[in-house]
PDB file of C-alpha atoms in Angstrom:
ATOM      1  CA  UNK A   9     -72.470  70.840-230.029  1.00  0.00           C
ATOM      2  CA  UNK A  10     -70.337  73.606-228.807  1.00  0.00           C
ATOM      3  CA  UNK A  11     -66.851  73.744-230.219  1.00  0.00           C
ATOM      4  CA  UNK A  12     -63.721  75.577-229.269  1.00  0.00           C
ATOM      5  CA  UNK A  13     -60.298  76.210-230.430  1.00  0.00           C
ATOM      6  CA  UNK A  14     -57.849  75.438-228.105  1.00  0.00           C
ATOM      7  CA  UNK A  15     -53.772  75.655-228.501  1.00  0.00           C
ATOM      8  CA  UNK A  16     -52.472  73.197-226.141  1.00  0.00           C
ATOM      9  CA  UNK A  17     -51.360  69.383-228.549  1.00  0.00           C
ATOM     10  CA  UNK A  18     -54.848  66.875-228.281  1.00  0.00           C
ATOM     11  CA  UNK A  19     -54.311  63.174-227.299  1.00  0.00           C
ATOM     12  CA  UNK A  20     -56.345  60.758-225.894  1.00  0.00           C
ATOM     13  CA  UNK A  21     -57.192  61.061-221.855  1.00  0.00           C
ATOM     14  CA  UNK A  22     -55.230  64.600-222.139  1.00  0.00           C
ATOM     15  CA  UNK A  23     -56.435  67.344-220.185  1.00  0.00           C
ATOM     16  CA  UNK A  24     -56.656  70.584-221.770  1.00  0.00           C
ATOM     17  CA  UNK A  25     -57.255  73.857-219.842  1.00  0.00           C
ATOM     18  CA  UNK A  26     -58.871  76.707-221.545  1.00  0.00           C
ATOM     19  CA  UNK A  27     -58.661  80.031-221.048  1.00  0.00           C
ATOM     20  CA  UNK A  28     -60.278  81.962-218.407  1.00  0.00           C
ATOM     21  CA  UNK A  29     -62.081  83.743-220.967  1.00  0.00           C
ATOM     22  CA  UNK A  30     -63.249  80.213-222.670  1.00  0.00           C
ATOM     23  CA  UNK A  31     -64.008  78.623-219.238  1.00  0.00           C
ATOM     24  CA  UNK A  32     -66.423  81.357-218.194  1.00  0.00           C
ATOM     25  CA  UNK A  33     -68.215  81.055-221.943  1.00  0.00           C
ATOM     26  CA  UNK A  34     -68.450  77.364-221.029  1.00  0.00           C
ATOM     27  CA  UNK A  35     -69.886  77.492-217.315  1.00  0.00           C
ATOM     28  CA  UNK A  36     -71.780  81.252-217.614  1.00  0.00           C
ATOM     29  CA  UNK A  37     -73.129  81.925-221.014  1.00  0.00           C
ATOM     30  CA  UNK A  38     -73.119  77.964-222.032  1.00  0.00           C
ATOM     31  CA  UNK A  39     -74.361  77.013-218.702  1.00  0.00           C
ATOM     32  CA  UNK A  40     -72.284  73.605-219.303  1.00  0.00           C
ATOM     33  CA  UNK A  41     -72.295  71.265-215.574  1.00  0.00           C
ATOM     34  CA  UNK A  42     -69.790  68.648-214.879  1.00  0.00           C
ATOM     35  CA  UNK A  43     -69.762  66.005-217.463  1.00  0.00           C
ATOM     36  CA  UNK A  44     -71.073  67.949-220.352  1.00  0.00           C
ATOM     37  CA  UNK A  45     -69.485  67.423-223.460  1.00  0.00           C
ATOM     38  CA  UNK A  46     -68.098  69.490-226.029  1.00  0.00           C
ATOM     39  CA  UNK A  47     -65.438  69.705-229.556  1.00  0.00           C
ATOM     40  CA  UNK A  48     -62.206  71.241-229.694  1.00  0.00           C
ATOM     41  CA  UNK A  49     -59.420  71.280-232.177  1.00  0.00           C
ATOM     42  CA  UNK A  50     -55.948  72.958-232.627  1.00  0.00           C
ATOM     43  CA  UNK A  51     -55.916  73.123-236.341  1.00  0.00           C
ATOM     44  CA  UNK A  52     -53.219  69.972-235.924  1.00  0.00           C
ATOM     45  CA  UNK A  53     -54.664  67.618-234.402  1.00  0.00           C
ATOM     46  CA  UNK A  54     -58.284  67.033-235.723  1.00  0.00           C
ATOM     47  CA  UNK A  55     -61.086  67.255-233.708  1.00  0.00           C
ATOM     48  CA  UNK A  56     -61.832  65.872-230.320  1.00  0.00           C
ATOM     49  CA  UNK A  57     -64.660  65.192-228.159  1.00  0.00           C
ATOM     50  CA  UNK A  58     -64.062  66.146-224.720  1.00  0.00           C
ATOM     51  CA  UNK A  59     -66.101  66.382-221.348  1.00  0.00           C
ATOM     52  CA  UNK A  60     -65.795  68.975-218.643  1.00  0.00           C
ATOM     53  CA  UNK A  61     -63.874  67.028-215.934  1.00  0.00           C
ATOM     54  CA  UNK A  62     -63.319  69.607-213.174  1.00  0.00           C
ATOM     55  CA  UNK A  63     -64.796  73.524-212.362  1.00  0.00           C
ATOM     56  CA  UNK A  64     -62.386  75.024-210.191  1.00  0.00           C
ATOM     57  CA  UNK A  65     -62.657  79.209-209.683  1.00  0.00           C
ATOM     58  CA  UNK A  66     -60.426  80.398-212.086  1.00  0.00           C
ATOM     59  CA  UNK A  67     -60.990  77.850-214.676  1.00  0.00           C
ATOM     60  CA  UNK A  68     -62.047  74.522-215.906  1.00  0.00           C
ATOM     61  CA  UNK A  69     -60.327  71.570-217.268  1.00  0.00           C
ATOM     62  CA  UNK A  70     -61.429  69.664-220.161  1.00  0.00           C
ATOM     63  CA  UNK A  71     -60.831  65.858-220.854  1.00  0.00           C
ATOM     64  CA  UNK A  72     -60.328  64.716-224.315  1.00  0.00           C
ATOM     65  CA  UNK A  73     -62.191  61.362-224.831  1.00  0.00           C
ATOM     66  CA  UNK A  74     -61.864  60.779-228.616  1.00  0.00           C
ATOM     67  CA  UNK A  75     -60.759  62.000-232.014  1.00  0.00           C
ATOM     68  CA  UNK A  76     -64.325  62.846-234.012  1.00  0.00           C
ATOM     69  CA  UNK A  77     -62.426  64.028-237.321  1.00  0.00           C
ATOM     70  CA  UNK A  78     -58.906  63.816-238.120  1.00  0.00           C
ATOM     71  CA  UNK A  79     -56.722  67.055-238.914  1.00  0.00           C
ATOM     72  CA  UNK A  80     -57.489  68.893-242.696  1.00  0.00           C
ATOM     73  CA  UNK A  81     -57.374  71.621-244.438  1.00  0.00           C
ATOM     74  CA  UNK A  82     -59.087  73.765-246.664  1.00  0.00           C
ATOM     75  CA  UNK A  83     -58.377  74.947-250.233  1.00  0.00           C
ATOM     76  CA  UNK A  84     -54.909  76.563-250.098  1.00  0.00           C
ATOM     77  CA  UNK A  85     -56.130  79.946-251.249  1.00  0.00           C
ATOM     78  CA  UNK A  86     -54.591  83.793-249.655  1.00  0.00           C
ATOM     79  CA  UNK A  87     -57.278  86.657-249.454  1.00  0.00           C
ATOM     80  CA  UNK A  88     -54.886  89.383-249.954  1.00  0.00           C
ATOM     81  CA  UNK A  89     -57.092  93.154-249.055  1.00  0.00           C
ATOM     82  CA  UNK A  90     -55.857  96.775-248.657  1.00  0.00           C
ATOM     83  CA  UNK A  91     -56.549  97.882-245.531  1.00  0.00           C
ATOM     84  CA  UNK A  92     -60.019  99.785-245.325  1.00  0.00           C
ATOM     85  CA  UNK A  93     -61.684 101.258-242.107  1.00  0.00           C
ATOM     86  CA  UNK A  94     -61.919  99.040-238.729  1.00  0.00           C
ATOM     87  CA  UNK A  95     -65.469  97.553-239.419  1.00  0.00           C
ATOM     88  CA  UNK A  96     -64.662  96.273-242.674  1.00  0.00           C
ATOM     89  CA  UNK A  97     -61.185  94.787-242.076  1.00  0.00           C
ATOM     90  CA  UNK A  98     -63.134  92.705-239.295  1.00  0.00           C
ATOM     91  CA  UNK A  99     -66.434  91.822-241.690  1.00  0.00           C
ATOM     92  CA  UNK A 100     -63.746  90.464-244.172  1.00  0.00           C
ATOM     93  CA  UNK A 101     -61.556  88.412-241.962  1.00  0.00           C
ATOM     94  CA  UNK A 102     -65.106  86.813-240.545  1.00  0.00           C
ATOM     95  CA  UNK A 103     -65.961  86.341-244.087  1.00  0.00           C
ATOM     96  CA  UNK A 104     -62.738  84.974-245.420  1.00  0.00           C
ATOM     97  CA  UNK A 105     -62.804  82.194-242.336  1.00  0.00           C
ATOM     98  CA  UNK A 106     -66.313  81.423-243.164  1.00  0.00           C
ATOM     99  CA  UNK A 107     -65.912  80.741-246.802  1.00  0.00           C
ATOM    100  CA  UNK A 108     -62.543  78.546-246.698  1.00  0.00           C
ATOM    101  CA  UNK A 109     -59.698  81.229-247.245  1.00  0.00           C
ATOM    102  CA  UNK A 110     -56.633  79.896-245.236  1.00  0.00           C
ATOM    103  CA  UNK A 111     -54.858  83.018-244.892  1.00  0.00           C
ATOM    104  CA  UNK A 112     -55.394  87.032-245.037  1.00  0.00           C
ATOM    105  CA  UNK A 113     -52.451  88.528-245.547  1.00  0.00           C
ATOM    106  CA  UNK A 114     -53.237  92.715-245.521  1.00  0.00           C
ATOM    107  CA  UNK A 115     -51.656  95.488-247.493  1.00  0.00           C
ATOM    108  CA  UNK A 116     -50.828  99.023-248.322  1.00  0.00           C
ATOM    109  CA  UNK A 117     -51.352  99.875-251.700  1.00  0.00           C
ATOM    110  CA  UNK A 118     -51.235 104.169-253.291  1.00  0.00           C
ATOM    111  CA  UNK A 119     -54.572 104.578-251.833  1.00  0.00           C
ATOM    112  CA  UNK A 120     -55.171 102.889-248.784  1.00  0.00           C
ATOM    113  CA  UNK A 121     -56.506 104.440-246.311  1.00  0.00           C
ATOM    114  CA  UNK A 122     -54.181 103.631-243.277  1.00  0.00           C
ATOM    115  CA  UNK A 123     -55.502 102.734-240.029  1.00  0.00           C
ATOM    116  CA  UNK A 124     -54.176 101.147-237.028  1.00  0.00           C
ATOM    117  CA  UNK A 125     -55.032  97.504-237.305  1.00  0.00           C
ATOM    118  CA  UNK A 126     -55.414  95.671-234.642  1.00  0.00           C
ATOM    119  CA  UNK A 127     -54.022  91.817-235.036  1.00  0.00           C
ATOM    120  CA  UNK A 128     -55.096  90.451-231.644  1.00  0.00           C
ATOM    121  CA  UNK A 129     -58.671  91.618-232.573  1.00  0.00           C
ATOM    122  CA  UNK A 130     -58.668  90.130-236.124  1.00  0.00           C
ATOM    123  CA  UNK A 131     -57.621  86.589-234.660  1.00  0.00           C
ATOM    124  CA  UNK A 132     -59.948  86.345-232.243  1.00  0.00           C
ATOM    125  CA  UNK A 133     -62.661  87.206-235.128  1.00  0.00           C
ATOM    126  CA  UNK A 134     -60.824  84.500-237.309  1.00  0.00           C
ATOM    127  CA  UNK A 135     -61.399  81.910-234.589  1.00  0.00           C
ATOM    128  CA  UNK A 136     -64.390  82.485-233.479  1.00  0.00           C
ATOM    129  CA  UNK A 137     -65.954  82.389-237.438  1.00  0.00           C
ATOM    130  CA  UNK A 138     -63.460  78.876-237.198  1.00  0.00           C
ATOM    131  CA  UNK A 139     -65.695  77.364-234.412  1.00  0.00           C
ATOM    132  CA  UNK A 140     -68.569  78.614-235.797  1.00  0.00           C
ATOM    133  CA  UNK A 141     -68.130  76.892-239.345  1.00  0.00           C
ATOM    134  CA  UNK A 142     -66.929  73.688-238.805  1.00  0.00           C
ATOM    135  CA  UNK A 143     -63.436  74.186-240.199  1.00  0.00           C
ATOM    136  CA  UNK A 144     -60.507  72.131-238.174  1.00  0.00           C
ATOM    137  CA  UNK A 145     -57.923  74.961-238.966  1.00  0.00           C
ATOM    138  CA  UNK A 146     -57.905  78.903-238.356  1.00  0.00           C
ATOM    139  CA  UNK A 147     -56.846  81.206-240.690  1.00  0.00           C
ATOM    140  CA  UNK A 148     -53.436  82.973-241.171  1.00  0.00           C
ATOM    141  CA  UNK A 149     -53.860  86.945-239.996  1.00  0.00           C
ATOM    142  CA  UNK A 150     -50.822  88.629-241.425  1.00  0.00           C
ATOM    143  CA  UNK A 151     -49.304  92.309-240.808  1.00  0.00           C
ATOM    144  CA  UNK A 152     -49.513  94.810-243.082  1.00  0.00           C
ATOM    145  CA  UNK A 153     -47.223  94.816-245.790  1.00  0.00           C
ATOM    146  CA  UNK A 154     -46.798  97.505-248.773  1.00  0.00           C
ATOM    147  CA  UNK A 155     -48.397  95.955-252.041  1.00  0.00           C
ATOM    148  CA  UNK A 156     -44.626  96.561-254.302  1.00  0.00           C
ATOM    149  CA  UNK A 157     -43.233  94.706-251.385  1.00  0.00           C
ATOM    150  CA  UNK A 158     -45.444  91.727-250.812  1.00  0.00           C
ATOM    151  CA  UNK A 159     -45.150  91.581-255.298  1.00  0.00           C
ATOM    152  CA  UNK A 160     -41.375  92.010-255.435  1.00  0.00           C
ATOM    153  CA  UNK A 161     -41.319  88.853-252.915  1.00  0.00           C
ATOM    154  CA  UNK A 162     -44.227  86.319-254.488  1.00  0.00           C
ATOM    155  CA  UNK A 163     -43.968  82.869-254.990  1.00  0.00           C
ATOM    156  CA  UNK A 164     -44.372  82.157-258.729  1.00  0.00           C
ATOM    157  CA  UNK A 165     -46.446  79.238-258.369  1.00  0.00           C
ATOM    158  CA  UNK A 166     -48.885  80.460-256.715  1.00  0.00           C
ATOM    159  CA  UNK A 167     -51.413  82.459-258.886  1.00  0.00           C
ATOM    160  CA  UNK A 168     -52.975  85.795-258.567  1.00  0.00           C
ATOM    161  CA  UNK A 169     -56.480  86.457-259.223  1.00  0.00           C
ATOM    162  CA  UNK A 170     -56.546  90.605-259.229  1.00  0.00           C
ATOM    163  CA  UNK A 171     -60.119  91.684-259.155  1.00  0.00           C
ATOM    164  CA  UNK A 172     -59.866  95.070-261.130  1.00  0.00           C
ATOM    165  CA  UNK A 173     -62.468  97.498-261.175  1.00  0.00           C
ATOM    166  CA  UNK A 174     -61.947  99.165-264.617  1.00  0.00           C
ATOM    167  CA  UNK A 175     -62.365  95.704-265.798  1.00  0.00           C
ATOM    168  CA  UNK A 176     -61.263  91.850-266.665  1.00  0.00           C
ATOM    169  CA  UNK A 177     -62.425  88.716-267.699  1.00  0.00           C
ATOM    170  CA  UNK A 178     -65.158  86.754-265.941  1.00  0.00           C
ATOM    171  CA  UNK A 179     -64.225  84.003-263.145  1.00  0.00           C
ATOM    172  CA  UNK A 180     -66.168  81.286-264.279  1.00  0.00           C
ATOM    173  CA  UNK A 181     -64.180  81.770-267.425  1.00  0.00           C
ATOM    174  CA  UNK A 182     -60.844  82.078-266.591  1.00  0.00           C
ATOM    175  CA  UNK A 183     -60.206  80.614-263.222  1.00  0.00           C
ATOM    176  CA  UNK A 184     -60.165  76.879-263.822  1.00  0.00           C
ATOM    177  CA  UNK A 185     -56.772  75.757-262.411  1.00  0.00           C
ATOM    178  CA  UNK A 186     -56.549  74.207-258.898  1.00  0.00           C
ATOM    179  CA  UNK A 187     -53.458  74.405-256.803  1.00  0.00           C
ATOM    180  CA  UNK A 188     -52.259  77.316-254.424  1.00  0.00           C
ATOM    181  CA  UNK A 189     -53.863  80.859-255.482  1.00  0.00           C
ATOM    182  CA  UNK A 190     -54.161  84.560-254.240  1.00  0.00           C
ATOM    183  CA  UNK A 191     -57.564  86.948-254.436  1.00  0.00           C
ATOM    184  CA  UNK A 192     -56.056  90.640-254.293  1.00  0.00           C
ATOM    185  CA  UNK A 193     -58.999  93.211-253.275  1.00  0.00           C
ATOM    186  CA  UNK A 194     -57.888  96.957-253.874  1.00  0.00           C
ATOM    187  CA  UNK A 195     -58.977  99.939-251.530  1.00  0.00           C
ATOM    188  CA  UNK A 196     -62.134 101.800-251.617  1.00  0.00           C
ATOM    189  CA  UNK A 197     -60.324 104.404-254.103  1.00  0.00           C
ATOM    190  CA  UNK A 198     -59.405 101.631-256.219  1.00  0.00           C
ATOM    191  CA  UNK A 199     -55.526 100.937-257.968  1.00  0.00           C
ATOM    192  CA  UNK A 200     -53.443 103.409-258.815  1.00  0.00           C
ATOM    193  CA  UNK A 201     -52.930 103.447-262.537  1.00  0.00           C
ATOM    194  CA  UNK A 202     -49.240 102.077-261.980  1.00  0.00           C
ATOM    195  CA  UNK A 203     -50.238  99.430-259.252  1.00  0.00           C
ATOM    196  CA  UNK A 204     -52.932  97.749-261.674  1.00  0.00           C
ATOM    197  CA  UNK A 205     -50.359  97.915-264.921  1.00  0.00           C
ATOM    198  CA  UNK A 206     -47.529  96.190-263.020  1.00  0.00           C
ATOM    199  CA  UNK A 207     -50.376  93.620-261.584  1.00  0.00           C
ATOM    200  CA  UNK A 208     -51.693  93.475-265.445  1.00  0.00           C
ATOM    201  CA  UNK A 209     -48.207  92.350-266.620  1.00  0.00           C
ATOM    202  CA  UNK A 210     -47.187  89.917-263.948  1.00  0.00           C
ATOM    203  CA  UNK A 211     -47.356  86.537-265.933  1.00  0.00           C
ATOM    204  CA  UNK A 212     -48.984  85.038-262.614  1.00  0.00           C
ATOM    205  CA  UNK A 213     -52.016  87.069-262.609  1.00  0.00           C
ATOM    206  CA  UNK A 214     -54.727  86.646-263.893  1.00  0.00           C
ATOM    207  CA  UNK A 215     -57.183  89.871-264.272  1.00  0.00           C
ATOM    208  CA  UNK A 216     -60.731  89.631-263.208  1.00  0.00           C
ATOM    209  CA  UNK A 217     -64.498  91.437-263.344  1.00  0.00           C
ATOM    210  CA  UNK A 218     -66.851  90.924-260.290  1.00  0.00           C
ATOM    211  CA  UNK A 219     -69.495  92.334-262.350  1.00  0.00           C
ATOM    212  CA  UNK A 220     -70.636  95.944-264.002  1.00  0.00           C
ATOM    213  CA  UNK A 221     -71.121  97.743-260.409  1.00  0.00           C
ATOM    214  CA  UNK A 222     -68.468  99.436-258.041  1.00  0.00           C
ATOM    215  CA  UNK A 223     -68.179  96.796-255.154  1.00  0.00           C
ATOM    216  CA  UNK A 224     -66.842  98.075-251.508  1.00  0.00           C
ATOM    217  CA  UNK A 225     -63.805  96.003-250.037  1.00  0.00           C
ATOM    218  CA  UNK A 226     -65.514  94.208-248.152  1.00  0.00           C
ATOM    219  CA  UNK A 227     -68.128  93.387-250.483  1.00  0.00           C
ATOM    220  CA  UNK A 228     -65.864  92.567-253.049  1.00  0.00           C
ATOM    221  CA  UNK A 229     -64.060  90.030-250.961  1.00  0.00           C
ATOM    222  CA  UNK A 230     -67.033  88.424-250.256  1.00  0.00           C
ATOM    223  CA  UNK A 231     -68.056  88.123-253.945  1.00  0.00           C
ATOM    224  CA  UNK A 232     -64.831  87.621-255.080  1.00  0.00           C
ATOM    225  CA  UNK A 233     -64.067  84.461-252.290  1.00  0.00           C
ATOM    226  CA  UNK A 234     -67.361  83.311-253.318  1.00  0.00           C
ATOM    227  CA  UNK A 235     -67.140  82.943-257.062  1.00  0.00           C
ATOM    228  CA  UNK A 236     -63.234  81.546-256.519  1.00  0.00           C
ATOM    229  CA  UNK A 237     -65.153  78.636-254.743  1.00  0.00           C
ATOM    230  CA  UNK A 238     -67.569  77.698-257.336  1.00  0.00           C
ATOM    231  CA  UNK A 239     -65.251  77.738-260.023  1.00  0.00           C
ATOM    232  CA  UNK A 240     -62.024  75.947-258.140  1.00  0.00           C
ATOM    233  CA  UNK A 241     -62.565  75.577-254.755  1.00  0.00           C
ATOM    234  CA  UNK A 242     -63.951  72.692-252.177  1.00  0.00           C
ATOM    235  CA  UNK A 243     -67.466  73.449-252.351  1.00  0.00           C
ATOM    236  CA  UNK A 244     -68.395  70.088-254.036  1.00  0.00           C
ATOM    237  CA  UNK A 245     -66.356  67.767-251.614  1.00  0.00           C
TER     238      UNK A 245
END
């Protein structure tokens, strides 16, 4: 069944209108009549099913009928990435709502390659990976922010999992603690020598090998999300 994020507060017998851009998915790609039936959720109120109760021309309106799921969330776990080129950023985001990550928060470390970002874009990827997936919440796209900044200002309980290309331990092996964490993803050139030591000697991190090969960002992230899940994460719920 279709399903579609919405922002407006679900209740029973509400009416929800969404967006013009929604509506026409609904009624032109969807091909969805009068009475058809479809899921939405807020990421705060669960998950509804609702039914298309009117088609006007700039819009339809959608009533809710019943609560299918109630409101969760996934592991609390930040995918922190330098910013890399346009293509990437996106394929990570996508990525990072697909396998559970609540929020990307981006960064600028010594070697990042700076490009404009574009946040509007990177939420609607976020969202639509959200619908596609099943997850009731969407995740957290946050600004860039200079790596010595977003460090000086960390919360101390919530750990760091660096992946380091000149080396670390292996996941399986060291990540075995649940509760809030952080995956940090370098930039294509990798750390600078003084990022990684002040990251080595932080007594929340918690250094890291994704294997014996030079990973891209975005591949990295993917790996890196991936083996975070099998060793802590909600893959076996």
């Amino acid at each position: 069944m279709i399903r579609l994020h919405v922002t407006a507060d679900l209740s029973p017998a509400a009416a929800v209108a969404p967006t013009l851009n929604q509506s026409r998915y609904l009624t032109q790609v969807m091909r969805l009549k009068l009475g058809d039936a479809l899921l939405v959720f807020n990421g705060r109120d669960g998950e509804w099913r609702c039914v298309i109760a009117e088609i006007l021309k700039k819009g339809v309106i959608l009533r809710l009928e019943e609560q299918v799921r109630p409101q969760t969330l996934g592991p609390d776990l930040d995918l922190i990435v330098a910013v890399v080129k346009k293509s990437r950023v996106e394929t990570i985001v996508e990525k990072a709502a697909e396998l559970g990550a609540r929020r990307v928060r981006l960064t600028v470390t010594r070697r990042t390659n700076v490009e404009h970002v574009r946040l509007d874009r990177l939420d609607a990827i976020a969202i639509e990976a959200a619908e596609q997936t099943g997850r009731l919440d969407v995740p957290m796209i946050e600004d860039p922010q200079k790596l010595d900044a977003l460090l000086d200002d960390w919360d101390p309980g919530r750990r760091l999992m660096f992946c380091d290309e000149t080396g670390g331990a292996p996941v399986a092996s060291t990540i075995t603690e649940p509760g809030p964490w952080a995956i940090l993803i370098g930039p294509e050139g990798g750390f600078a020598p003084e990022e990684r030591d002040r990251l080595r000697a932080l007594p929340f991190t918690t250094a890291v090998s994704l294997g014996p090969r030079i990973l891209r960002a975005d591949t990295a992230a993917i790996a890196a999300m991936t083996l975070w899940q099998a060793a802590v994460g909600d893959w076996e719920r």
